[in-house]
Amino acid sequence: MNVEFINPFLTSLLNVMSTMASMELEPGKPALKTDPIAKGDVSGLIGMVGPQTKGSLSITFERELILTTMQKMLGEEHEEIDDEVTDLVGEITNMVTGGAKNILSDKGYEFEMATPMVVTGKDHTISHKAKGKKIIMPFSSEFGTAFIEICFEH
Amino acid sequence: MNVEFINPFLTSLLNVMSTMASMELEPGKPALKTDPIAKGDVSGLIGMVGPQTKGSLSITFERELILTTMQKMLGEEHEEIDDEVTDLVGEITNMVTGGAKNILSDKGYEFEMATPMVVTGKDHTISHKAKGKKIIMPFSSEFGTAFIEICFEH
C-alpha cells in the first residue's frame, strides 16, 4: 500500500470537512498503526472491494468535534451523540470514501464501496483486520481530534 | 430484503459456532432493528458489495461468550479482550459471511466481501446506515448472548 493510494483519503477528509462544515483540520503525522489506539466517541466505518484490493476505512471523532461539526454543517445544536449525529458520521464516511474513490479511479485504481456503519461508545477501539499495513493519521482542531485509519490488502 | 437472503447468515453463524467451537447457540426471534440496541463488548463488522445489493453485517459478543469461544476453539485461556481475541472475532465474522456468500451464490445472489473490522468497548453500539431494513437476531447460550445484525440496500 503506497502513498499514492492513501493520500486521496486524507485529502478527501480535509475537503469534506472544509467545504461542508467550514472546519479546517490540521493533518498530523501518518503512522503505521500497531495497536488499536484510536480512541474516540463515535466512528464511521466502511468496507471497500475492488479487483486489485479490498480493505476498510474508519474515521473516529471526539465528541466535541462531531457535535461542533453538526452545528456548523447543519446548524443544529445536539448535546449528545444521537441518531442524527450518527447519520452525519455515516454521511461523512461515505463522502470521504467517495471522494477518494473518484481520485483513485482517475489513477486506475477501482473499488466499490459497501454501506457505512457507525459505532458509538466511550473509548471504543477499532482493529482493521485486512492483511496489510494499517495507516493511522490524526487531524486536530480546536474542538478536538479526528483519526482516519485505512487498511488494504493486495 | 427477504428471508431467503437473511437466513443463510443465521444458519452460517450457528454452523461456525457449532463446528469450530462446539457451541450450540439458541437462535432467538429476529426483529426489525429501530435503534442501536445491540450492546456487547466486542463486535466484528464487515461490508459487502454486489451487483444487486450492498450492505453490512455485524456480530456482537458479550465478553464471557467470546472468551469461552476462544477457550473452546483454540484451547486458550484469555482473561481480557486482547488482540488474539479480536483476531478470532474477525475470523468468525469472515467465516460466517463467507458461509452465507456460498449459500447465496447457489441461489443467484452474488456479492464480494470487504475485510472485517473489530470494535471493542464496553456497551458500544452499532448503527448500520444502509438504506434498508435492519434485521437483528439474538443467539443465546449459557455463557452469554451474541447478536447478529444485517442491513442491505437494493
PDB file of C-alpha atoms in Angstrom:
ATOM      1  CA  MET A   1       0.000   0.000   0.000  1.00  0.00           C
ATOM      2  CA  ASN A   2       1.648   3.188  -1.133  1.00  0.00           C
ATOM      3  CA  VAL A   3       1.274   6.891  -0.532  1.00  0.00           C
ATOM      4  CA  GLU A   4      -0.432   7.363  -3.881  1.00  0.00           C
ATOM      5  CA  PHE A   5      -3.212   5.135  -2.610  1.00  0.00           C
ATOM      6  CA  ILE A   6      -3.526   6.660   0.864  1.00  0.00           C
ATOM      7  CA  ASN A   7      -3.268  10.373   0.159  1.00  0.00           C
ATOM      8  CA  PRO A   8      -6.622  10.658  -1.640  1.00  0.00           C
ATOM      9  CA  PHE A   9      -8.417   9.597   1.555  1.00  0.00           C
ATOM     10  CA  LEU A  10      -6.612  12.201   3.642  1.00  0.00           C
ATOM     11  CA  THR A  11      -7.207  14.910   1.030  1.00  0.00           C
ATOM     12  CA  SER A  12     -10.840  13.925   0.809  1.00  0.00           C
ATOM     13  CA  LEU A  13     -11.386  14.206   4.584  1.00  0.00           C
ATOM     14  CA  LEU A  14      -9.868  17.698   4.592  1.00  0.00           C
ATOM     15  CA  ASN A  15     -12.055  18.660   1.614  1.00  0.00           C
ATOM     16  CA  VAL A  16     -15.272  17.328   3.102  1.00  0.00           C
ATOM     17  CA  MET A  17     -14.723  18.992   6.470  1.00  0.00           C
ATOM     18  CA  SER A  18     -13.701  22.274   4.869  1.00  0.00           C
ATOM     19  CA  THR A  19     -16.426  22.545   2.259  1.00  0.00           C
ATOM     20  CA  MET A  20     -19.304  21.022   4.234  1.00  0.00           C
ATOM     21  CA  ALA A  21     -18.571  22.297   7.740  1.00  0.00           C
ATOM     22  CA  SER A  22     -16.108  25.176   7.238  1.00  0.00           C
ATOM     23  CA  MET A  23     -13.742  23.268   9.512  1.00  0.00           C
ATOM     24  CA  GLU A  24     -10.050  23.455   8.705  1.00  0.00           C
ATOM     25  CA  LEU A  25      -8.456  20.388  10.234  1.00  0.00           C
ATOM     26  CA  GLU A  26      -4.713  20.249  10.798  1.00  0.00           C
ATOM     27  CA  PRO A  27      -3.264  16.989   9.456  1.00  0.00           C
ATOM     28  CA  GLY A  28      -0.830  15.275  11.797  1.00  0.00           C
ATOM     29  CA  LYS A  29       1.809  12.729  11.015  1.00  0.00           C
ATOM     30  CA  PRO A  30       0.668   9.471   9.440  1.00  0.00           C
ATOM     31  CA  ALA A  31       1.904   6.403  11.269  1.00  0.00           C
ATOM     32  CA  LEU A  32       1.793   2.669  10.953  1.00  0.00           C
ATOM     33  CA  LYS A  33      -0.739   1.515  13.450  1.00  0.00           C
ATOM     34  CA  THR A  34       0.374  -1.389  15.581  1.00  0.00           C
ATOM     35  CA  ASP A  35      -2.388  -1.468  18.162  1.00  0.00           C
ATOM     36  CA  PRO A  36      -5.982  -0.250  18.331  1.00  0.00           C
ATOM     37  CA  ILE A  37      -5.160   3.114  19.897  1.00  0.00           C
ATOM     38  CA  ALA A  38      -7.582   5.402  18.119  1.00  0.00           C
ATOM     39  CA  LYS A  39      -9.947   6.262  20.901  1.00  0.00           C
ATOM     40  CA  GLY A  40     -12.925   8.431  20.293  1.00  0.00           C
ATOM     41  CA  ASP A  41     -16.620   8.651  20.937  1.00  0.00           C
ATOM     42  CA  VAL A  42     -18.084   7.929  17.519  1.00  0.00           C
ATOM     43  CA  SER A  43     -16.650   6.256  14.406  1.00  0.00           C
ATOM     44  CA  GLY A  44     -17.811   5.754  10.844  1.00  0.00           C
ATOM     45  CA  LEU A  45     -16.614   2.524   9.218  1.00  0.00           C
ATOM     46  CA  ILE A  46     -16.843   1.337   5.632  1.00  0.00           C
ATOM     47  CA  GLY A  47     -15.645  -1.622   3.599  1.00  0.00           C
ATOM     48  CA  MET A  48     -14.239  -1.428   0.068  1.00  0.00           C
ATOM     49  CA  VAL A  49     -13.867  -4.157  -2.557  1.00  0.00           C
ATOM     50  CA  GLY A  50     -12.081  -3.916  -5.888  1.00  0.00           C
ATOM     51  CA  PRO A  51     -10.429  -6.198  -8.410  1.00  0.00           C
ATOM     52  CA  GLN A  52      -6.923  -5.275  -7.204  1.00  0.00           C
ATOM     53  CA  THR A  53      -7.533  -4.854  -3.499  1.00  0.00           C
ATOM     54  CA  LYS A  54     -10.005  -4.854  -0.625  1.00  0.00           C
ATOM     55  CA  GLY A  55      -9.936  -3.172   2.724  1.00  0.00           C
ATOM     56  CA  SER A  56     -11.616  -0.921   5.218  1.00  0.00           C
ATOM     57  CA  LEU A  57     -11.584   2.640   6.459  1.00  0.00           C
ATOM     58  CA  SER A  58     -12.684   4.269   9.681  1.00  0.00           C
ATOM     59  CA  ILE A  59     -12.993   7.858  10.809  1.00  0.00           C
ATOM     60  CA  THR A  60     -13.161   8.383  14.577  1.00  0.00           C
ATOM     61  CA  PHE A  61     -14.300  11.660  16.109  1.00  0.00           C
ATOM     62  CA  GLU A  62     -14.024  13.011  19.584  1.00  0.00           C
ATOM     63  CA  ARG A  63     -17.387  14.069  20.948  1.00  0.00           C
ATOM     64  CA  GLU A  64     -16.942  17.835  20.897  1.00  0.00           C
ATOM     65  CA  LEU A  65     -15.555  17.766  17.360  1.00  0.00           C
ATOM     66  CA  ILE A  66     -18.509  15.913  15.868  1.00  0.00           C
ATOM     67  CA  LEU A  67     -21.070  17.965  17.815  1.00  0.00           C
ATOM     68  CA  THR A  68     -19.403  21.164  16.547  1.00  0.00           C
ATOM     69  CA  THR A  69     -19.380  19.731  13.019  1.00  0.00           C
ATOM     70  CA  MET A  70     -23.108  19.027  13.356  1.00  0.00           C
ATOM     71  CA  GLN A  71     -23.674  22.622  14.359  1.00  0.00           C
ATOM     72  CA  LYS A  72     -21.551  24.068  11.554  1.00  0.00           C
ATOM     73  CA  MET A  73     -22.767  21.699   8.862  1.00  0.00           C
ATOM     74  CA  LEU A  74     -26.475  21.548   9.624  1.00  0.00           C
ATOM     75  CA  GLY A  75     -26.978  24.457  12.010  1.00  0.00           C
ATOM     76  CA  GLU A  76     -28.251  22.081  14.661  1.00  0.00           C
ATOM     77  CA  GLU A  77     -27.276  22.021  18.322  1.00  0.00           C
ATOM     78  CA  HIS A  78     -27.024  18.498  19.690  1.00  0.00           C
ATOM     79  CA  GLU A  79     -25.885  17.749  23.210  1.00  0.00           C
ATOM     80  CA  GLU A  80     -25.439  14.034  22.706  1.00  0.00           C
ATOM     81  CA  ILE A  81     -24.339  11.608  20.029  1.00  0.00           C
ATOM     82  CA  ASP A  82     -27.868  10.740  18.936  1.00  0.00           C
ATOM     83  CA  ASP A  83     -29.216   9.133  15.755  1.00  0.00           C
ATOM     84  CA  GLU A  84     -28.921  12.338  13.756  1.00  0.00           C
ATOM     85  CA  VAL A  85     -25.274  12.686  14.737  1.00  0.00           C
ATOM     86  CA  THR A  86     -24.515   9.076  13.784  1.00  0.00           C
ATOM     87  CA  ASP A  87     -26.327   9.679  10.478  1.00  0.00           C
ATOM     88  CA  LEU A  88     -23.963  12.587   9.861  1.00  0.00           C
ATOM     89  CA  VAL A  89     -20.927  10.463  10.705  1.00  0.00           C
ATOM     90  CA  GLY A  90     -22.155   7.843   8.219  1.00  0.00           C
ATOM     91  CA  GLU A  91     -22.627  10.541   5.561  1.00  0.00           C
ATOM     92  CA  ILE A  92     -19.152  11.971   6.169  1.00  0.00           C
ATOM     93  CA  THR A  93     -17.674   8.476   5.912  1.00  0.00           C
ATOM     94  CA  ASN A  94     -19.484   7.970   2.608  1.00  0.00           C
ATOM     95  CA  MET A  95     -18.426  11.347   1.244  1.00  0.00           C
ATOM     96  CA  VAL A  96     -14.769  10.944   2.225  1.00  0.00           C
ATOM     97  CA  THR A  97     -14.583   7.463   0.712  1.00  0.00           C
ATOM     98  CA  GLY A  98     -16.497   8.534  -2.392  1.00  0.00           C
ATOM     99  CA  GLY A  99     -14.142  11.466  -2.927  1.00  0.00           C
ATOM    100  CA  ALA A 100     -11.113   9.201  -2.624  1.00  0.00           C
ATOM    101  CA  LYS A 101     -12.732   6.670  -4.951  1.00  0.00           C
ATOM    102  CA  ASN A 102     -13.078   9.319  -7.653  1.00  0.00           C
ATOM    103  CA  ILE A 103      -9.460  10.433  -7.340  1.00  0.00           C
ATOM    104  CA  LEU A 104      -8.208   6.835  -7.338  1.00  0.00           C
ATOM    105  CA  SER A 105     -10.387   5.872 -10.278  1.00  0.00           C
ATOM    106  CA  ASP A 106      -8.592   8.526 -12.354  1.00  0.00           C
ATOM    107  CA  LYS A 107      -5.326   6.793 -11.436  1.00  0.00           C
ATOM    108  CA  GLY A 108      -6.571   3.369 -12.459  1.00  0.00           C
ATOM    109  CA  TYR A 109      -7.465   2.001  -9.023  1.00  0.00           C
ATOM    110  CA  GLU A 110     -11.058   0.857  -8.913  1.00  0.00           C
ATOM    111  CA  PHE A 111     -13.123  -0.265  -5.956  1.00  0.00           C
ATOM    112  CA  GLU A 112     -16.747  -0.411  -4.885  1.00  0.00           C
ATOM    113  CA  MET A 113     -17.938   0.886  -1.537  1.00  0.00           C
ATOM    114  CA  ALA A 114     -20.115  -1.054   0.889  1.00  0.00           C
ATOM    115  CA  THR A 115     -22.506   0.905   3.107  1.00  0.00           C
ATOM    116  CA  PRO A 116     -21.245   2.719   6.205  1.00  0.00           C
ATOM    117  CA  MET A 117     -21.682   1.613   9.798  1.00  0.00           C
ATOM    118  CA  VAL A 118     -21.397   3.890  12.807  1.00  0.00           C
ATOM    119  CA  VAL A 119     -20.102   2.830  16.208  1.00  0.00           C
ATOM    120  CA  THR A 120     -20.607   4.772  19.423  1.00  0.00           C
ATOM    121  CA  GLY A 121     -19.215   4.158  22.884  1.00  0.00           C
ATOM    122  CA  LYS A 122     -16.782   5.930  25.154  1.00  0.00           C
ATOM    123  CA  ASP A 123     -13.183   4.967  24.313  1.00  0.00           C
ATOM    124  CA  HIS A 124     -14.127   2.261  21.857  1.00  0.00           C
ATOM    125  CA  THR A 125     -11.285   0.942  19.728  1.00  0.00           C
ATOM    126  CA  ILE A 126     -11.222  -0.353  16.159  1.00  0.00           C
ATOM    127  CA  SER A 127      -8.967  -3.030  14.670  1.00  0.00           C
ATOM    128  CA  HIS A 128      -8.846  -3.327  10.908  1.00  0.00           C
ATOM    129  CA  LYS A 129      -8.229  -6.977  10.109  1.00  0.00           C
ATOM    130  CA  ALA A 130      -7.177  -6.763   6.466  1.00  0.00           C
ATOM    131  CA  LYS A 131      -3.841  -8.468   5.948  1.00  0.00           C
ATOM    132  CA  GLY A 132      -1.876  -5.342   5.204  1.00  0.00           C
ATOM    133  CA  LYS A 133      -0.279  -2.361   6.845  1.00  0.00           C
ATOM    134  CA  LYS A 134      -2.601  -0.149   8.855  1.00  0.00           C
ATOM    135  CA  ILE A 135      -2.157   3.578   8.405  1.00  0.00           C
ATOM    136  CA  ILE A 136      -3.478   5.945  11.063  1.00  0.00           C
ATOM    137  CA  MET A 137      -3.435   9.705  10.821  1.00  0.00           C
ATOM    138  CA  PRO A 138      -4.718  12.274  13.301  1.00  0.00           C
ATOM    139  CA  PHE A 139      -6.387  15.523  12.305  1.00  0.00           C
ATOM    140  CA  SER A 140      -6.546  18.157  15.002  1.00  0.00           C
ATOM    141  CA  SER A 141      -8.723  21.184  15.561  1.00  0.00           C
ATOM    142  CA  GLU A 142      -9.600  23.490  18.408  1.00  0.00           C
ATOM    143  CA  PHE A 143     -12.664  21.311  19.013  1.00  0.00           C
ATOM    144  CA  GLY A 144     -10.787  18.034  19.290  1.00  0.00           C
ATOM    145  CA  THR A 145      -9.234  15.357  17.152  1.00  0.00           C
ATOM    146  CA  ALA A 146     -10.381  13.059  14.383  1.00  0.00           C
ATOM    147  CA  PHE A 147      -8.469   9.949  13.346  1.00  0.00           C
ATOM    148  CA  ILE A 148      -8.606   8.294   9.967  1.00  0.00           C
ATOM    149  CA  GLU A 149      -7.488   4.697   9.673  1.00  0.00           C
ATOM    150  CA  ILE A 150      -7.065   2.755   6.450  1.00  0.00           C
ATOM    151  CA  CYS A 151      -6.070  -0.812   5.802  1.00  0.00           C
ATOM    152  CA  PHE A 152      -5.896  -2.576   2.431  1.00  0.00           C
ATOM    153  CA  GLU A 153      -4.730  -5.974   1.391  1.00  0.00           C
ATOM    154  CA  HIS A 154      -3.484  -6.854  -2.064  1.00  0.00           C
TER     155      HIS A 154
ATOM    156  CA  MET B   1     -34.707  -7.833   1.757  1.00  0.00           C
ATOM    157  CA  ASN B   2     -36.350 -11.180   2.264  1.00  0.00           C
ATOM    158  CA  VAL B   3     -35.989 -14.204   4.490  1.00  0.00           C
ATOM    159  CA  GLU B   4     -34.278 -16.144   1.715  1.00  0.00           C
ATOM    160  CA  PHE B   5     -31.490 -13.581   1.837  1.00  0.00           C
ATOM    161  CA  ILE B   6     -31.187 -13.341   5.641  1.00  0.00           C
ATOM    162  CA  ASN B   7     -31.458 -16.973   6.702  1.00  0.00           C
ATOM    163  CA  PRO B   8     -28.083 -18.040   5.241  1.00  0.00           C
ATOM    164  CA  PHE B   9     -26.302 -15.637   7.609  1.00  0.00           C
ATOM    165  CA  LEU B  10     -28.124 -17.009  10.648  1.00  0.00           C
ATOM    166  CA  THR B  11     -27.517 -20.608   9.563  1.00  0.00           C
ATOM    167  CA  SER B  12     -23.880 -19.827   8.935  1.00  0.00           C
ATOM    168  CA  LEU B  13     -23.350 -18.356  12.418  1.00  0.00           C
ATOM    169  CA  LEU B  14     -24.870 -21.463  14.012  1.00  0.00           C
ATOM    170  CA  ASN B  15     -22.677 -23.690  11.809  1.00  0.00           C
ATOM    171  CA  VAL B  16     -19.461 -21.814  12.546  1.00  0.00           C
ATOM    172  CA  MET B  17     -20.015 -21.763  16.300  1.00  0.00           C
ATOM    173  CA  SER B  18     -21.043 -25.408  16.363  1.00  0.00           C
ATOM    174  CA  THR B  19     -18.300 -26.828  14.182  1.00  0.00           C
ATOM    175  CA  MET B  20     -15.430 -24.580  15.246  1.00  0.00           C
ATOM    176  CA  ALA B  21     -16.184 -24.115  18.942  1.00  0.00           C
ATOM    177  CA  SER B  22     -18.658 -26.891  19.796  1.00  0.00           C
ATOM    178  CA  MET B  23     -21.023 -24.180  20.955  1.00  0.00           C
ATOM    179  CA  GLU B  24     -24.702 -24.706  20.312  1.00  0.00           C
ATOM    180  CA  LEU B  25     -26.304 -21.283  20.260  1.00  0.00           C
ATOM    181  CA  GLU B  26     -30.040 -20.909  20.693  1.00  0.00           C
ATOM    182  CA  PRO B  27     -31.475 -18.634  17.994  1.00  0.00           C
ATOM    183  CA  GLY B  28     -33.920 -16.045  19.277  1.00  0.00           C
ATOM    184  CA  LYS B  29     -36.554 -14.135  17.415  1.00  0.00           C
ATOM    185  CA  PRO B  30     -35.419 -11.958  14.528  1.00  0.00           C
ATOM    186  CA  ALA B  31     -36.649  -8.397  14.745  1.00  0.00           C
ATOM    187  CA  LEU B  32     -36.534  -5.209  12.771  1.00  0.00           C
ATOM    188  CA  LYS B  33     -33.998  -3.043  14.476  1.00  0.00           C
ATOM    189  CA  THR B  34     -35.121   0.519  15.041  1.00  0.00           C
ATOM    190  CA  ASP B  35     -32.363   1.756  17.302  1.00  0.00           C
ATOM    191  CA  PRO B  36     -28.777   0.746  18.021  1.00  0.00           C
ATOM    192  CA  ILE B  37     -29.606  -1.528  20.950  1.00  0.00           C
ATOM    193  CA  ALA B  38     -27.158  -4.381  20.425  1.00  0.00           C
ATOM    194  CA  LYS B  39     -24.814  -3.871  23.304  1.00  0.00           C
ATOM    195  CA  GLY B  40     -21.839  -6.073  23.776  1.00  0.00           C
ATOM    196  CA  ASP B  41     -18.154  -5.971  24.453  1.00  0.00           C
ATOM    197  CA  VAL B  42     -16.698  -6.871  21.088  1.00  0.00           C
ATOM    198  CA  SER B  43     -18.112  -6.810  17.558  1.00  0.00           C
ATOM    199  CA  GLY B  44     -16.943  -7.969  14.160  1.00  0.00           C
ATOM    200  CA  LEU B  45     -18.151  -5.849  11.239  1.00  0.00           C
ATOM    201  CA  ILE B  46     -17.898  -6.430   7.500  1.00  0.00           C
ATOM    202  CA  GLY B  47     -19.085  -4.719   4.332  1.00  0.00           C
ATOM    203  CA  MET B  48     -20.470  -6.498   1.288  1.00  0.00           C
ATOM    204  CA  VAL B  49     -20.838  -5.267  -2.306  1.00  0.00           C
ATOM    205  CA  GLY B  50     -22.594  -6.998  -5.176  1.00  0.00           C
ATOM    206  CA  PRO B  51     -24.253  -6.130  -8.457  1.00  0.00           C
ATOM    207  CA  GLN B  52     -27.752  -6.398  -6.975  1.00  0.00           C
ATOM    208  CA  THR B  53     -27.172  -5.063  -3.478  1.00  0.00           C
ATOM    209  CA  LYS B  54     -24.712  -3.768  -0.910  1.00  0.00           C
ATOM    210  CA  GLY B  55     -24.793  -3.745   2.831  1.00  0.00           C
ATOM    211  CA  SER B  56     -23.122  -4.603   6.080  1.00  0.00           C
ATOM    212  CA  LEU B  57     -23.166  -7.207   8.813  1.00  0.00           C
ATOM    213  CA  SER B  58     -22.063  -7.196  12.424  1.00  0.00           C
ATOM    214  CA  ILE B  59     -21.770  -9.873  15.064  1.00  0.00           C
ATOM    215  CA  THR B  60     -21.608  -8.626  18.654  1.00  0.00           C
ATOM    216  CA  PHE B  61     -20.470 -10.850  21.528  1.00  0.00           C
ATOM    217  CA  GLU B  62     -20.755 -10.459  25.243  1.00  0.00           C
ATOM    218  CA  ARG B  63     -17.393 -10.767  26.955  1.00  0.00           C
ATOM    219  CA  GLU B  64     -17.838 -14.136  28.610  1.00  0.00           C
ATOM    220  CA  LEU B  65     -19.221 -15.706  25.441  1.00  0.00           C
ATOM    221  CA  ILE B  66     -16.257 -14.737  23.272  1.00  0.00           C
ATOM    222  CA  LEU B  67     -13.712 -15.676  25.946  1.00  0.00           C
ATOM    223  CA  THR B  68     -15.367 -19.085  26.275  1.00  0.00           C
ATOM    224  CA  THR B  69     -15.392 -19.435  22.487  1.00  0.00           C
ATOM    225  CA  MET B  70     -11.660 -18.654  22.471  1.00  0.00           C
ATOM    226  CA  GLN B  71     -11.094 -21.386  25.005  1.00  0.00           C
ATOM    227  CA  LYS B  72     -13.215 -23.948  23.158  1.00  0.00           C
ATOM    228  CA  MET B  73     -11.984 -23.082  19.681  1.00  0.00           C
ATOM    229  CA  LEU B  74      -8.267 -22.592  20.317  1.00  0.00           C
ATOM    230  CA  GLY B  75      -7.785 -24.085  23.756  1.00  0.00           C
ATOM    231  CA  GLU B  76      -6.513 -20.769  25.044  1.00  0.00           C
ATOM    232  CA  GLU B  77      -7.485 -19.045  28.268  1.00  0.00           C
ATOM    233  CA  HIS B  78      -7.757 -15.297  27.866  1.00  0.00           C
ATOM    234  CA  GLU B  79      -8.890 -13.014  30.650  1.00  0.00           C
ATOM    235  CA  GLU B  80      -9.327  -9.931  28.517  1.00  0.00           C
ATOM    236  CA  ILE B  81     -10.430  -8.996  25.027  1.00  0.00           C
ATOM    237  CA  ASP B  82      -6.892  -8.722  23.663  1.00  0.00           C
ATOM    238  CA  ASP B  83      -5.550  -8.743  20.095  1.00  0.00           C
ATOM    239  CA  GLU B  84      -5.835 -12.505  19.774  1.00  0.00           C
ATOM    240  CA  VAL B  85      -9.489 -12.363  20.802  1.00  0.00           C
ATOM    241  CA  THR B  86     -10.248  -9.590  18.316  1.00  0.00           C
ATOM    242  CA  ASP B  87      -8.428 -11.634  15.637  1.00  0.00           C
ATOM    243  CA  LEU B  88     -10.781 -14.511  16.419  1.00  0.00           C
ATOM    244  CA  VAL B  89     -13.827 -12.228  16.183  1.00  0.00           C
ATOM    245  CA  GLY B  90     -12.578 -11.030  12.781  1.00  0.00           C
ATOM    246  CA  GLU B  91     -12.117 -14.639  11.656  1.00  0.00           C
ATOM    247  CA  ILE B  92     -15.583 -15.648  12.826  1.00  0.00           C
ATOM    248  CA  THR B  93     -17.076 -12.643  11.007  1.00  0.00           C
ATOM    249  CA  ASN B  94     -15.253 -13.698   7.841  1.00  0.00           C
ATOM    250  CA  MET B  95     -16.307 -17.328   8.159  1.00  0.00           C
ATOM    251  CA  VAL B  96     -19.967 -16.519   8.836  1.00  0.00           C
ATOM    252  CA  THR B  97     -20.144 -14.113   5.907  1.00  0.00           C
ATOM    253  CA  GLY B  98     -18.225 -16.474   3.642  1.00  0.00           C
ATOM    254  CA  GLY B  99     -20.573 -19.320   4.504  1.00  0.00           C
ATOM    255  CA  ALA B 100     -23.605 -17.175   3.719  1.00  0.00           C
ATOM    256  CA  LYS B 101     -21.985 -15.977   0.499  1.00  0.00           C
ATOM    257  CA  ASN B 102     -21.620 -19.579  -0.701  1.00  0.00           C
ATOM    258  CA  ILE B 103     -25.238 -20.438   0.087  1.00  0.00           C
ATOM    259  CA  LEU B 104     -26.489 -17.244  -1.565  1.00  0.00           C
ATOM    260  CA  SER B 105     -24.302 -17.717  -4.621  1.00  0.00           C
ATOM    261  CA  ASP B 106     -26.085 -21.019  -5.260  1.00  0.00           C
ATOM    262  CA  LYS B 107     -29.363 -19.074  -5.246  1.00  0.00           C
ATOM    263  CA  GLY B 108     -28.105 -16.480  -7.699  1.00  0.00           C
ATOM    264  CA  TYR B 109     -27.236 -13.688  -5.276  1.00  0.00           C
ATOM    265  CA  GLU B 110     -23.634 -12.622  -5.673  1.00  0.00           C
ATOM    266  CA  PHE B 111     -21.581 -10.272  -3.543  1.00  0.00           C
ATOM    267  CA  GLU B 112     -17.962  -9.666  -2.644  1.00  0.00           C
ATOM    268  CA  MET B 113     -16.786  -9.285   0.929  1.00  0.00           C
ATOM    269  CA  ALA B 114     -14.613  -6.457   2.200  1.00  0.00           C
ATOM    270  CA  THR B 115     -12.223  -7.186   5.082  1.00  0.00           C
ATOM    271  CA  PRO B 116     -13.503  -7.403   8.657  1.00  0.00           C
ATOM    272  CA  MET B 117     -13.067  -4.770  11.362  1.00  0.00           C
ATOM    273  CA  VAL B 118     -13.381  -5.431  15.078  1.00  0.00           C
ATOM    274  CA  VAL B 119     -14.679  -2.934  17.619  1.00  0.00           C
ATOM    275  CA  THR B 120     -14.157  -3.195  21.356  1.00  0.00           C
ATOM    276  CA  GLY B 121     -15.543  -1.072  24.152  1.00  0.00           C
ATOM    277  CA  LYS B 122     -17.993  -1.605  26.964  1.00  0.00           C
ATOM    278  CA  ASP B 123     -21.583  -1.147  25.779  1.00  0.00           C
ATOM    279  CA  HIS B 124     -20.638   0.140  22.348  1.00  0.00           C
ATOM    280  CA  THR B 125     -23.491   0.348  19.848  1.00  0.00           C
ATOM    281  CA  ILE B 126     -23.553  -0.133  16.081  1.00  0.00           C
ATOM    282  CA  SER B 127     -25.794   1.564  13.526  1.00  0.00           C
ATOM    283  CA  HIS B 128     -25.911   0.118  10.043  1.00  0.00           C
ATOM    284  CA  LYS B 129     -26.515   3.001   7.655  1.00  0.00           C
ATOM    285  CA  ALA B 130     -27.550   1.151   4.505  1.00  0.00           C
ATOM    286  CA  LYS B 131     -30.897   2.440   3.253  1.00  0.00           C
ATOM    287  CA  GLY B 132     -32.824  -0.686   4.027  1.00  0.00           C
ATOM    288  CA  LYS B 133     -34.439  -2.617   6.822  1.00  0.00           C
ATOM    289  CA  LYS B 134     -32.152  -3.663   9.614  1.00  0.00           C
ATOM    290  CA  ILE B 135     -32.578  -7.176  10.933  1.00  0.00           C
ATOM    291  CA  ILE B 136     -31.281  -8.072  14.377  1.00  0.00           C
ATOM    292  CA  MET B 137     -31.326 -11.522  15.903  1.00  0.00           C
ATOM    293  CA  PRO B 138     -30.056 -12.685  19.290  1.00  0.00           C
ATOM    294  CA  PHE B 139     -28.369 -16.029  19.882  1.00  0.00           C
ATOM    295  CA  SER B 140     -28.225 -17.129  23.478  1.00  0.00           C
ATOM    296  CA  SER B 141     -26.053 -19.562  25.371  1.00  0.00           C
ATOM    297  CA  GLU B 142     -25.192 -20.317  28.968  1.00  0.00           C
ATOM    298  CA  PHE B 143     -22.125 -18.096  28.501  1.00  0.00           C
ATOM    299  CA  GLY B 144     -23.969 -15.056  27.246  1.00  0.00           C
ATOM    300  CA  THR B 145     -25.529 -13.640  24.126  1.00  0.00           C
ATOM    301  CA  ALA B 146     -24.385 -12.866  20.608  1.00  0.00           C
ATOM    302  CA  PHE B 147     -26.292 -10.578  18.258  1.00  0.00           C
ATOM    303  CA  ILE B 148     -26.142 -10.663  14.501  1.00  0.00           C
ATOM    304  CA  GLU B 149     -27.271  -7.588  12.602  1.00  0.00           C
ATOM    305  CA  ILE B 150     -27.662  -7.328   8.843  1.00  0.00           C
ATOM    306  CA  CYS B 151     -28.666  -4.445   6.634  1.00  0.00           C
ATOM    307  CA  PHE B 152     -28.808  -4.411   2.841  1.00  0.00           C
ATOM    308  CA  GLU B 153     -29.973  -1.870   0.358  1.00  0.00           C
ATOM    309  CA  HIS B 154     -31.197  -2.658  -3.157  1.00  0.00           C
TER     310      HIS B 154
END
